[in-house]
Amino acid sequence: MMDNPEEDSLNLHEDEEIIEVIDLNDTEQTAEDLAEELEDVDFSEAGNAGNAGNADDDGWEAEDEMESEQDDSELTFSKHTGDSTHLSICHKDSVTCAAFSCDSKLVVSADMSGLIKVWKVENKEEIWSFEVGDLEWLEWHPCAPVLLAGAADGNVWMWKIPSGECKTFQGPSCQATSGKILPDGKRAIVGYEDGSLRLWDLKQGNAVYVIKGHDGHQGALTSIACNKEGTLALTGSVDGQAKLFNTSTGKVLCSWSNENSEAKDSMQEQDSNSVESVGFCNVLPLVAVAYLDGTLAIYDMNSQSLRHRCKHEVGVVHLQWEEASAVVYTCNLAGVVTLWDARSGVMMSEYRGHSAEILDFVLNRDASVAVTAGGDHQAKVFCLQRPDR
């Protein structure tokens, strides 16, 4: 928790100079070095039979399906019996997350009950499984075969794959709702249901700092992003706030809210203003914040000001920036993927095809393809056409 009242003012250039000096000693460290460092982590012994979860089997009930008047997708996968949040592979409950390892040799998937499975891509062999109970999020380490996962009991688990050696990071007695491993591979930011945020040292196992109270959020964290250097992080919460902070010091640099929202007094109105997704632009000093009321806000980090407000008719679920441009993509509760030019705030194009909300999507590296997963039990592949490329 930070007590300096001057933290409300933002001097990004000054802070970034300090960060650059701090990070200079680490610039020559390779991915192999970081992976070797994790070999020294004091993992406690743990078998492959974790605590069995008691999650409800109902899953997330999809909203009433809509009639899709057009289908812009190139390919549709529809052999799902439950909501398709990412994919469905050999699980006893709805699959909620899946991801490839940093070298793409392994793939992990996890369901709502907390059952996690890892396969070798080459021969499709299952090499490891574990069950943690109610799972909130799951992420691969950026340069080593190590998994990090947050659970409903507040614990964060870290496993070496395929040995299964594990280490736990104990948070407050509430859900570890979101997490992000920083690009240096040594630290992870974890947000909790009580609005607090902790920066964990993955090797030492201790919390470097905690942001809470006035500097923290007043509701559960929903999303975390960091810039490509790992020097800045952005968090979103159900309290309607997005906060930018320095990852080295924990200093909160500024906060943004959806000022265009009308009355915010009732709990229902506060919920509709929840921040659902956040992200950094790689080519300009911009960040994007998606709100459940349908607003996509583009903020300028240097001036702290709102640059554009892009409106959707329904709530925005997720956003993602292109790697090498100022184009940001959103998916929403109407089942639409939309492209926005963050420089002008103009909608560039949109893609339809789902008959229910899109729960998540991912872009390939050159942003030529988007894969979506929706509440209509379908996953779709969209080929993205852009006149400027």
Tab-separated table of C-alpha atoms in Angstrom:
chain	number	residue	atom	x	y	z
A	1	MET	CA	0.000	0.000	0.000
A	2	MET	CA	1.376	3.356	-0.967
A	3	ASP	CA	0.980	6.367	1.315
A	4	ASN	CA	2.551	9.169	-0.772
A	5	PRO	CA	-0.206	11.614	-1.799
A	6	GLU	CA	1.881	12.688	-4.798
A	7	GLU	CA	1.185	9.349	-6.460
A	8	ASP	CA	-2.029	10.762	-7.899
A	9	SER	CA	0.075	12.749	-10.366
A	10	LEU	CA	1.624	10.935	-13.310
A	11	ASN	CA	5.075	11.455	-14.752
A	12	LEU	CA	5.448	8.462	-17.027
A	13	HIS	CA	8.651	9.631	-18.644
A	14	GLU	CA	10.416	10.003	-15.309
A	15	ASP	CA	9.233	6.609	-14.079
A	16	GLU	CA	10.239	4.892	-17.312
A	17	GLU	CA	13.762	6.305	-17.058
A	18	ILE	CA	14.070	4.779	-13.587
A	19	ILE	CA	12.721	1.471	-14.851
A	20	GLU	CA	15.164	1.371	-17.741
A	21	VAL	CA	18.111	1.777	-15.379
A	22	ILE	CA	16.808	-0.992	-13.137
A	23	ASP	CA	16.266	-3.374	-16.055
A	24	LEU	CA	19.609	-2.807	-17.842
A	25	ASN	CA	21.347	-5.534	-15.849
A	26	ASP	CA	18.801	-8.079	-17.032
A	27	THR	CA	18.767	-7.337	-20.744
A	28	GLU	CA	21.499	-9.854	-21.593
A	29	GLN	CA	19.769	-12.675	-19.777
A	30	THR	CA	18.428	-15.235	-22.261
A	31	ALA	CA	15.335	-17.360	-22.094
A	32	GLU	CA	17.574	-20.322	-21.261
A	33	ASP	CA	18.999	-18.453	-18.278
A	34	LEU	CA	15.510	-17.743	-16.964
A	35	ALA	CA	14.490	-21.355	-17.437
A	36	GLU	CA	17.602	-22.509	-15.546
A	37	GLU	CA	16.791	-20.147	-12.685
A	38	LEU	CA	13.495	-21.916	-12.200
A	39	GLU	CA	15.435	-25.144	-11.674
A	40	ASP	CA	16.561	-23.627	-8.355
A	41	VAL	CA	13.030	-22.951	-7.147
A	42	ASP	CA	12.239	-24.849	-3.960
A	43	PHE	CA	9.279	-26.872	-5.163
A	44	SER	CA	7.555	-28.973	-2.521
A	45	GLU	CA	6.740	-32.570	-3.426
A	46	ALA	CA	3.276	-33.096	-4.846
A	47	GLY	CA	1.701	-36.023	-6.622
A	48	ASN	CA	-0.684	-35.934	-9.498
A	49	ALA	CA	-3.775	-36.457	-7.366
A	50	GLY	CA	-4.765	-33.001	-6.158
A	51	ASN	CA	-7.779	-32.014	-4.144
A	52	ALA	CA	-10.903	-33.051	-5.971
A	53	GLY	CA	-13.133	-30.134	-6.882
A	54	ASN	CA	-16.786	-29.867	-5.986
A	55	ALA	CA	-17.785	-27.340	-8.609
A	56	ASP	CA	-21.353	-27.314	-9.877
A	57	ASP	CA	-21.825	-29.292	-13.065
A	58	ASP	CA	-24.229	-26.734	-14.460
A	59	GLY	CA	-21.483	-24.488	-15.855
A	60	TRP	CA	-22.312	-21.069	-17.291
A	61	GLU	CA	-25.805	-21.116	-18.745
A	62	ALA	CA	-25.761	-19.341	-22.067
A	63	GLU	CA	-28.096	-16.440	-22.686
A	64	ASP	CA	-31.087	-17.022	-24.974
A	65	GLU	CA	-29.626	-17.790	-28.360
A	66	MET	CA	-30.068	-15.179	-31.062
A	67	GLU	CA	-30.842	-15.727	-34.708
A	68	SER	CA	-27.635	-15.071	-36.647
A	69	GLU	CA	-28.570	-13.353	-39.918
A	70	GLN	CA	-25.123	-13.830	-41.434
A	71	ASP	CA	-22.087	-16.012	-40.944
A	72	ASP	CA	-18.751	-14.464	-41.913
A	73	SER	CA	-16.696	-17.375	-40.597
A	74	GLU	CA	-14.626	-19.705	-42.754
A	75	LEU	CA	-14.963	-22.723	-40.473
A	76	THR	CA	-17.251	-23.767	-37.628
A	77	PHE	CA	-16.769	-26.423	-34.963
A	78	SER	CA	-20.145	-27.274	-33.475
A	79	LYS	CA	-19.800	-30.702	-31.854
A	80	HIS	CA	-19.923	-29.293	-28.328
A	81	THR	CA	-22.493	-30.180	-25.689
A	82	GLY	CA	-21.709	-27.243	-23.404
A	83	ASP	CA	-20.472	-23.673	-23.664
A	84	SER	CA	-17.351	-23.506	-25.775
A	85	THR	CA	-14.966	-21.202	-23.939
A	86	HIS	CA	-11.869	-22.528	-25.674
A	87	LEU	CA	-12.127	-26.196	-26.622
A	88	SER	CA	-13.362	-29.526	-25.314
A	89	ILE	CA	-10.917	-32.391	-24.737
A	90	CYS	CA	-11.415	-35.427	-22.470
A	91	HIS	CA	-12.797	-33.502	-19.489
A	92	LYS	CA	-15.663	-34.118	-17.108
A	93	ASP	CA	-16.866	-30.476	-17.107
A	94	SER	CA	-16.879	-27.420	-19.405
A	95	VAL	CA	-13.350	-26.591	-20.554
A	96	THR	CA	-12.551	-23.035	-19.467
A	97	CYS	CA	-8.960	-22.507	-20.620
A	98	ALA	CA	-6.359	-23.979	-22.948
A	99	ALA	CA	-2.947	-22.822	-24.122
A	100	PHE	CA	0.271	-23.880	-25.832
A	101	SER	CA	3.591	-23.809	-23.980
A	102	CYS	CA	6.248	-21.282	-24.979
A	103	ASP	CA	7.861	-23.715	-27.444
A	104	SER	CA	4.471	-25.049	-28.679
A	105	LYS	CA	5.506	-28.602	-27.768
A	106	LEU	CA	2.928	-28.945	-24.995
A	107	VAL	CA	-0.727	-27.991	-24.692
A	108	VAL	CA	-2.730	-27.620	-21.492
A	109	SER	CA	-6.467	-27.540	-20.931
A	110	ALA	CA	-8.531	-27.226	-17.767
A	111	ASP	CA	-12.209	-27.548	-16.940
A	112	MET	CA	-14.514	-25.845	-14.450
A	113	SER	CA	-13.997	-28.585	-11.868
A	114	GLY	CA	-10.268	-27.813	-11.752
A	115	LEU	CA	-9.043	-30.849	-13.700
A	116	ILE	CA	-5.874	-29.859	-15.591
A	117	LYS	CA	-4.347	-32.010	-18.339
A	118	VAL	CA	-1.134	-31.574	-20.349
A	119	TRP	CA	-0.377	-33.315	-23.640
A	120	LYS	CA	2.616	-33.581	-25.940
A	121	VAL	CA	1.586	-32.050	-29.245
A	122	GLU	CA	3.828	-34.323	-31.329
A	123	ASN	CA	2.266	-37.646	-30.317
A	124	LYS	CA	-0.915	-36.441	-28.558
A	125	GLU	CA	0.179	-38.260	-25.401
A	126	GLU	CA	-1.171	-37.099	-22.044
A	127	ILE	CA	1.887	-36.573	-19.844
A	128	TRP	CA	0.474	-34.958	-16.696
A	129	SER	CA	-2.762	-34.188	-14.895
A	130	PHE	CA	-3.744	-32.541	-11.646
A	131	GLU	CA	-6.940	-31.426	-9.916
A	132	VAL	CA	-7.034	-28.248	-7.842
A	133	GLY	CA	-10.715	-27.650	-7.178
A	134	ASP	CA	-12.357	-24.507	-8.545
A	135	LEU	CA	-9.931	-23.026	-11.082
A	136	GLU	CA	-9.935	-19.302	-11.875
A	137	TRP	CA	-7.129	-18.958	-14.450
A	138	LEU	CA	-4.180	-20.822	-15.949
A	139	GLU	CA	-1.031	-19.621	-17.737
A	140	TRP	CA	2.231	-21.028	-19.097
A	141	HIS	CA	5.574	-19.524	-18.124
A	142	PRO	CA	6.969	-17.473	-21.068
A	143	CYS	CA	10.235	-19.425	-21.380
A	144	ALA	CA	10.040	-22.697	-19.420
A	145	PRO	CA	7.737	-25.758	-19.107
A	146	VAL	CA	6.129	-24.339	-15.980
A	147	LEU	CA	2.426	-23.739	-15.309
A	148	LEU	CA	0.853	-21.159	-13.027
A	149	ALA	CA	-2.783	-21.374	-11.919
A	150	GLY	CA	-5.074	-19.438	-9.581
A	151	ALA	CA	-7.761	-21.138	-7.497
A	152	ALA	CA	-10.951	-20.131	-5.725
A	153	ASP	CA	-9.353	-20.681	-2.302
A	154	GLY	CA	-6.833	-17.892	-2.983
A	155	ASN	CA	-3.849	-20.150	-3.615
A	156	VAL	CA	-1.678	-19.856	-6.714
A	157	TRP	CA	-0.041	-23.091	-7.867
A	158	MET	CA	3.166	-23.451	-9.867
A	159	TRP	CA	4.168	-26.793	-11.408
A	160	LYS	CA	7.145	-28.083	-13.338
A	161	ILE	CA	5.928	-30.168	-16.250
A	162	PRO	CA	6.019	-33.157	-16.536
A	163	SER	CA	7.596	-33.917	-13.130
A	164	GLY	CA	4.660	-32.380	-11.278
A	165	GLU	CA	6.851	-30.781	-8.609
A	166	CYS	CA	4.869	-27.865	-7.247
A	167	LYS	CA	5.020	-24.710	-5.212
A	168	THR	CA	2.108	-22.691	-3.815
A	169	PHE	CA	1.755	-18.981	-3.147
A	170	GLN	CA	-0.800	-18.305	-0.437
A	171	GLY	CA	-2.910	-15.175	-0.869
A	172	PRO	CA	-5.783	-13.795	1.204
A	173	SER	CA	-8.736	-16.051	1.997
A	174	CYS	CA	-10.596	-15.243	-1.203
A	175	GLN	CA	-10.464	-16.129	-4.889
A	176	ALA	CA	-7.303	-15.523	-6.919
A	177	THR	CA	-9.392	-14.117	-9.771
A	178	SER	CA	-6.713	-13.182	-12.330
A	179	GLY	CA	-2.991	-13.487	-12.918
A	180	LYS	CA	-0.212	-12.578	-15.312
A	181	ILE	CA	3.424	-13.732	-15.511
A	182	LEU	CA	5.659	-10.781	-16.394
A	183	PRO	CA	7.910	-11.000	-19.501
A	184	ASP	CA	11.059	-11.410	-17.375
A	185	GLY	CA	9.689	-14.783	-16.232
A	186	LYS	CA	10.700	-14.088	-12.636
A	187	ARG	CA	7.576	-12.388	-11.297
A	188	ALA	CA	3.824	-12.775	-11.495
A	189	ILE	CA	1.018	-10.324	-10.739
A	190	VAL	CA	-2.046	-11.855	-9.084
A	191	GLY	CA	-5.343	-10.100	-8.399
A	192	TYR	CA	-7.879	-11.225	-5.800
A	193	GLU	CA	-11.590	-11.058	-5.087
A	194	ASP	CA	-11.077	-8.550	-2.257
A	195	GLY	CA	-9.560	-6.034	-4.696
A	196	SER	CA	-5.964	-6.528	-3.568
A	197	LEU	CA	-3.042	-7.235	-5.868
A	198	ARG	CA	0.242	-9.001	-5.127
A	199	LEU	CA	3.500	-9.172	-7.053
A	200	TRP	CA	5.037	-12.596	-6.417
A	201	ASP	CA	8.727	-13.509	-6.754
A	202	LEU	CA	8.431	-16.925	-8.400
A	203	LYS	CA	11.872	-18.110	-7.315
A	204	GLN	CA	11.829	-16.924	-3.696
A	205	GLY	CA	8.106	-17.534	-3.183
A	206	ASN	CA	7.423	-14.241	-1.414
A	207	ALA	CA	5.162	-11.288	-2.195
A	208	VAL	CA	7.383	-8.358	-3.195
A	209	TYR	CA	4.578	-5.890	-2.473
A	210	VAL	CA	0.822	-5.716	-1.959
A	211	ILE	CA	-1.457	-3.017	-3.391
A	212	LYS	CA	-4.716	-2.668	-1.487
A	213	GLY	CA	-6.942	-0.203	0.339
A	214	HIS	CA	-7.138	3.246	-1.239
A	215	ASP	CA	-4.489	2.400	-3.855
A	216	GLY	CA	-6.087	-0.932	-4.693
A	217	HIS	CA	-9.411	-1.854	-6.232
A	218	GLN	CA	-12.680	-1.886	-4.304
A	219	GLY	CA	-13.925	-5.061	-5.965
A	220	ALA	CA	-12.687	-8.300	-7.500
A	221	LEU	CA	-10.043	-8.001	-10.211
A	222	THR	CA	-11.190	-9.214	-13.617
A	223	SER	CA	-8.160	-8.746	-15.861
A	224	ILE	CA	-4.443	-7.945	-15.830
A	225	ALA	CA	-2.126	-6.921	-18.684
A	226	CYS	CA	1.461	-5.687	-18.901
A	227	ASN	CA	3.399	-3.806	-21.547
A	228	LYS	CA	5.917	-5.720	-23.656
A	229	GLU	CA	8.840	-4.547	-21.478
A	230	GLY	CA	7.080	-5.639	-18.297
A	231	THR	CA	7.657	-2.254	-16.680
A	232	LEU	CA	3.993	-1.249	-16.485
A	233	ALA	CA	0.856	-3.196	-15.643
A	234	LEU	CA	-2.831	-2.440	-16.088
A	235	THR	CA	-5.606	-3.968	-13.998
A	236	GLY	CA	-9.388	-3.998	-14.325
A	237	SER	CA	-12.051	-4.668	-11.707
A	238	VAL	CA	-15.778	-5.004	-11.143
A	239	ASP	CA	-15.503	-1.646	-9.362
A	240	GLY	CA	-15.395	0.017	-12.801
A	241	GLN	CA	-11.788	1.164	-12.396
A	242	ALA	CA	-8.673	0.493	-14.474
A	243	LYS	CA	-5.364	1.170	-12.719
A	244	LEU	CA	-1.916	1.674	-14.237
A	245	PHE	CA	1.097	0.967	-12.035
A	246	ASN	CA	4.874	0.572	-12.077
A	247	THR	CA	5.717	-3.125	-11.690
A	248	SER	CA	9.125	-2.432	-10.108
A	249	THR	CA	7.864	-0.196	-7.302
A	250	GLY	CA	4.160	-0.969	-7.027
A	251	LYS	CA	3.439	2.735	-7.403
A	252	VAL	CA	-0.040	3.413	-8.796
A	253	LEU	CA	0.421	5.951	-11.574
A	254	CYS	CA	-3.190	6.690	-12.435
A	255	SER	CA	-6.748	5.342	-12.445
A	256	TRP	CA	-9.416	5.522	-15.131
A	257	SER	CA	-13.164	4.989	-14.992
A	258	ASN	CA	-15.983	5.060	-17.512
A	259	GLU	CA	-17.019	8.647	-16.879
A	260	ASN	CA	-19.683	8.523	-19.574
A	261	SER	CA	-21.787	6.093	-17.550
A	262	GLU	CA	-24.895	7.720	-16.153
A	263	ALA	CA	-26.084	7.042	-12.603
A	264	LYS	CA	-23.740	4.712	-10.704
A	265	ASP	CA	-25.435	4.498	-7.343
A	266	SER	CA	-27.139	1.106	-7.432
A	267	MET	CA	-25.272	-2.174	-7.281
A	268	GLN	CA	-26.821	-3.231	-10.585
A	269	GLU	CA	-25.507	-0.103	-12.300
A	270	GLN	CA	-22.056	-0.638	-10.803
A	271	ASP	CA	-22.020	-4.220	-12.069
A	272	SER	CA	-22.902	-3.068	-15.593
A	273	ASN	CA	-19.869	-0.768	-15.484
A	274	SER	CA	-17.445	-3.590	-14.633
A	275	VAL	CA	-14.117	-3.625	-16.470
A	276	GLU	CA	-14.007	-6.911	-18.398
A	277	SER	CA	-10.698	-6.691	-20.276
A	278	VAL	CA	-7.617	-4.456	-20.563
A	279	GLY	CA	-4.610	-4.261	-22.866
A	280	PHE	CA	-1.557	-2.245	-23.980
A	281	CYS	CA	-0.862	-1.058	-27.511
A	282	ASN	CA	2.670	-2.049	-28.580
A	283	VAL	CA	3.268	0.813	-31.012
A	284	LEU	CA	1.709	3.860	-29.309
A	285	PRO	CA	1.391	4.956	-25.647
A	286	LEU	CA	-2.238	3.824	-25.547
A	287	VAL	CA	-4.236	1.382	-23.457
A	288	ALA	CA	-7.678	-0.072	-24.095
A	289	VAL	CA	-10.286	-0.802	-21.431
A	290	ALA	CA	-13.473	-2.763	-22.170
A	291	TYR	CA	-16.556	-2.244	-19.993
A	292	LEU	CA	-19.605	-4.417	-19.508
A	293	ASP	CA	-21.880	-1.504	-20.482
A	294	GLY	CA	-20.555	-1.762	-24.051
A	295	THR	CA	-17.846	0.910	-23.919
A	296	LEU	CA	-14.368	0.391	-25.330
A	297	ALA	CA	-12.272	3.270	-23.979
A	298	ILE	CA	-8.901	4.228	-25.481
A	299	TYR	CA	-6.721	6.162	-23.021
A	300	ASP	CA	-3.480	8.077	-23.605
A	301	MET	CA	-0.923	7.063	-20.962
A	302	ASN	CA	1.195	10.191	-21.230
A	303	SER	CA	-1.661	12.642	-20.682
A	304	GLN	CA	-3.915	10.280	-18.658
A	305	SER	CA	-6.765	11.460	-20.890
A	306	LEU	CA	-9.544	9.655	-22.718
A	307	ARG	CA	-8.743	9.583	-26.412
A	308	HIS	CA	-11.755	7.732	-27.819
A	309	ARG	CA	-14.942	6.112	-26.586
A	310	CYS	CA	-16.073	3.321	-28.913
A	311	LYS	CA	-19.612	2.165	-28.239
A	312	HIS	CA	-21.084	-1.308	-28.639
A	313	GLU	CA	-24.786	-2.038	-28.333
A	314	VAL	CA	-24.077	-4.721	-25.726
A	315	GLY	CA	-21.374	-5.551	-23.195
A	316	VAL	CA	-17.783	-6.163	-24.307
A	317	VAL	CA	-16.324	-9.472	-23.128
A	318	HIS	CA	-12.694	-9.404	-24.271
A	319	LEU	CA	-10.229	-7.240	-26.199
A	320	GLN	CA	-6.923	-7.856	-27.935
A	321	TRP	CA	-4.490	-5.511	-29.691
A	322	GLU	CA	-2.689	-6.403	-32.897
A	323	GLU	CA	0.989	-7.051	-32.222
A	324	ALA	CA	2.356	-4.405	-34.572
A	325	SER	CA	-0.371	-1.805	-35.080
A	326	ALA	CA	-2.865	0.424	-33.293
A	327	VAL	CA	-5.824	-1.783	-34.200
A	328	VAL	CA	-7.774	-3.315	-31.323
A	329	TYR	CA	-10.297	-6.156	-31.558
A	330	THR	CA	-13.276	-6.795	-29.305
A	331	CYS	CA	-15.861	-9.536	-28.876
A	332	ASN	CA	-19.227	-8.948	-27.255
A	333	LEU	CA	-22.428	-10.416	-25.851
A	334	ALA	CA	-24.152	-10.112	-29.251
A	335	GLY	CA	-21.722	-12.613	-30.768
A	336	VAL	CA	-19.808	-10.056	-32.865
A	337	VAL	CA	-16.070	-9.492	-33.376
A	338	THR	CA	-15.295	-5.819	-34.097
A	339	LEU	CA	-12.103	-4.099	-35.296
A	340	TRP	CA	-11.356	-0.531	-34.161
A	341	ASP	CA	-8.692	1.944	-35.245
A	342	ALA	CA	-7.446	3.300	-31.917
A	343	ARG	CA	-5.892	6.361	-33.575
A	344	SER	CA	-9.234	7.622	-34.883
A	345	GLY	CA	-11.731	5.664	-32.785
A	346	VAL	CA	-13.450	4.518	-35.984
A	347	MET	CA	-14.880	1.032	-36.399
A	348	MET	CA	-13.066	-0.667	-39.279
A	349	SER	CA	-15.122	-3.851	-39.712
A	350	GLU	CA	-17.090	-6.478	-37.867
A	351	TYR	CA	-17.605	-10.211	-38.167
A	352	ARG	CA	-20.775	-12.092	-37.339
A	353	GLY	CA	-21.841	-15.710	-37.180
A	354	HIS	CA	-22.452	-16.697	-33.564
A	355	SER	CA	-26.037	-17.018	-32.328
A	356	ALA	CA	-25.052	-16.292	-28.717
A	357	GLU	CA	-22.400	-14.342	-26.822
A	358	ILE	CA	-18.713	-14.799	-27.686
A	359	LEU	CA	-16.952	-15.875	-24.509
A	360	ASP	CA	-13.386	-15.504	-25.754
A	361	PHE	CA	-11.260	-15.192	-28.876
A	362	VAL	CA	-7.619	-15.236	-29.935
A	363	LEU	CA	-5.696	-13.752	-32.881
A	364	ASN	CA	-2.811	-15.397	-34.680
A	365	ARG	CA	0.505	-13.571	-34.772
A	366	ASP	CA	-0.128	-11.493	-37.912
A	367	ALA	CA	-3.804	-10.912	-37.045
A	368	SER	CA	-5.023	-12.561	-40.237
A	369	VAL	CA	-7.150	-15.131	-38.397
A	370	ALA	CA	-9.380	-14.968	-35.314
A	371	VAL	CA	-10.698	-18.044	-33.519
A	372	THR	CA	-13.762	-17.484	-31.350
A	373	ALA	CA	-15.664	-19.589	-28.832
A	374	GLY	CA	-19.246	-18.888	-27.860
A	375	GLY	CA	-22.231	-19.686	-25.739
A	376	ASP	CA	-23.931	-21.244	-28.782
A	377	HIS	CA	-21.653	-24.300	-28.326
A	378	GLN	CA	-19.626	-23.325	-31.379
A	379	ALA	CA	-16.058	-22.335	-32.137
A	380	LYS	CA	-15.510	-20.373	-35.345
A	381	VAL	CA	-12.544	-19.383	-37.494
A	382	PHE	CA	-12.697	-15.950	-39.160
A	383	CYS	CA	-10.293	-14.827	-41.894
A	384	LEU	CA	-9.740	-11.121	-41.249
A	385	GLN	CA	-9.610	-8.924	-44.332
A	386	ARG	CA	-7.991	-5.498	-43.993
A	387	PRO	CA	-7.759	-3.054	-46.925
A	388	ASP	CA	-4.594	-1.483	-45.460
A	389	ARG	CA	-2.490	-4.651	-45.724
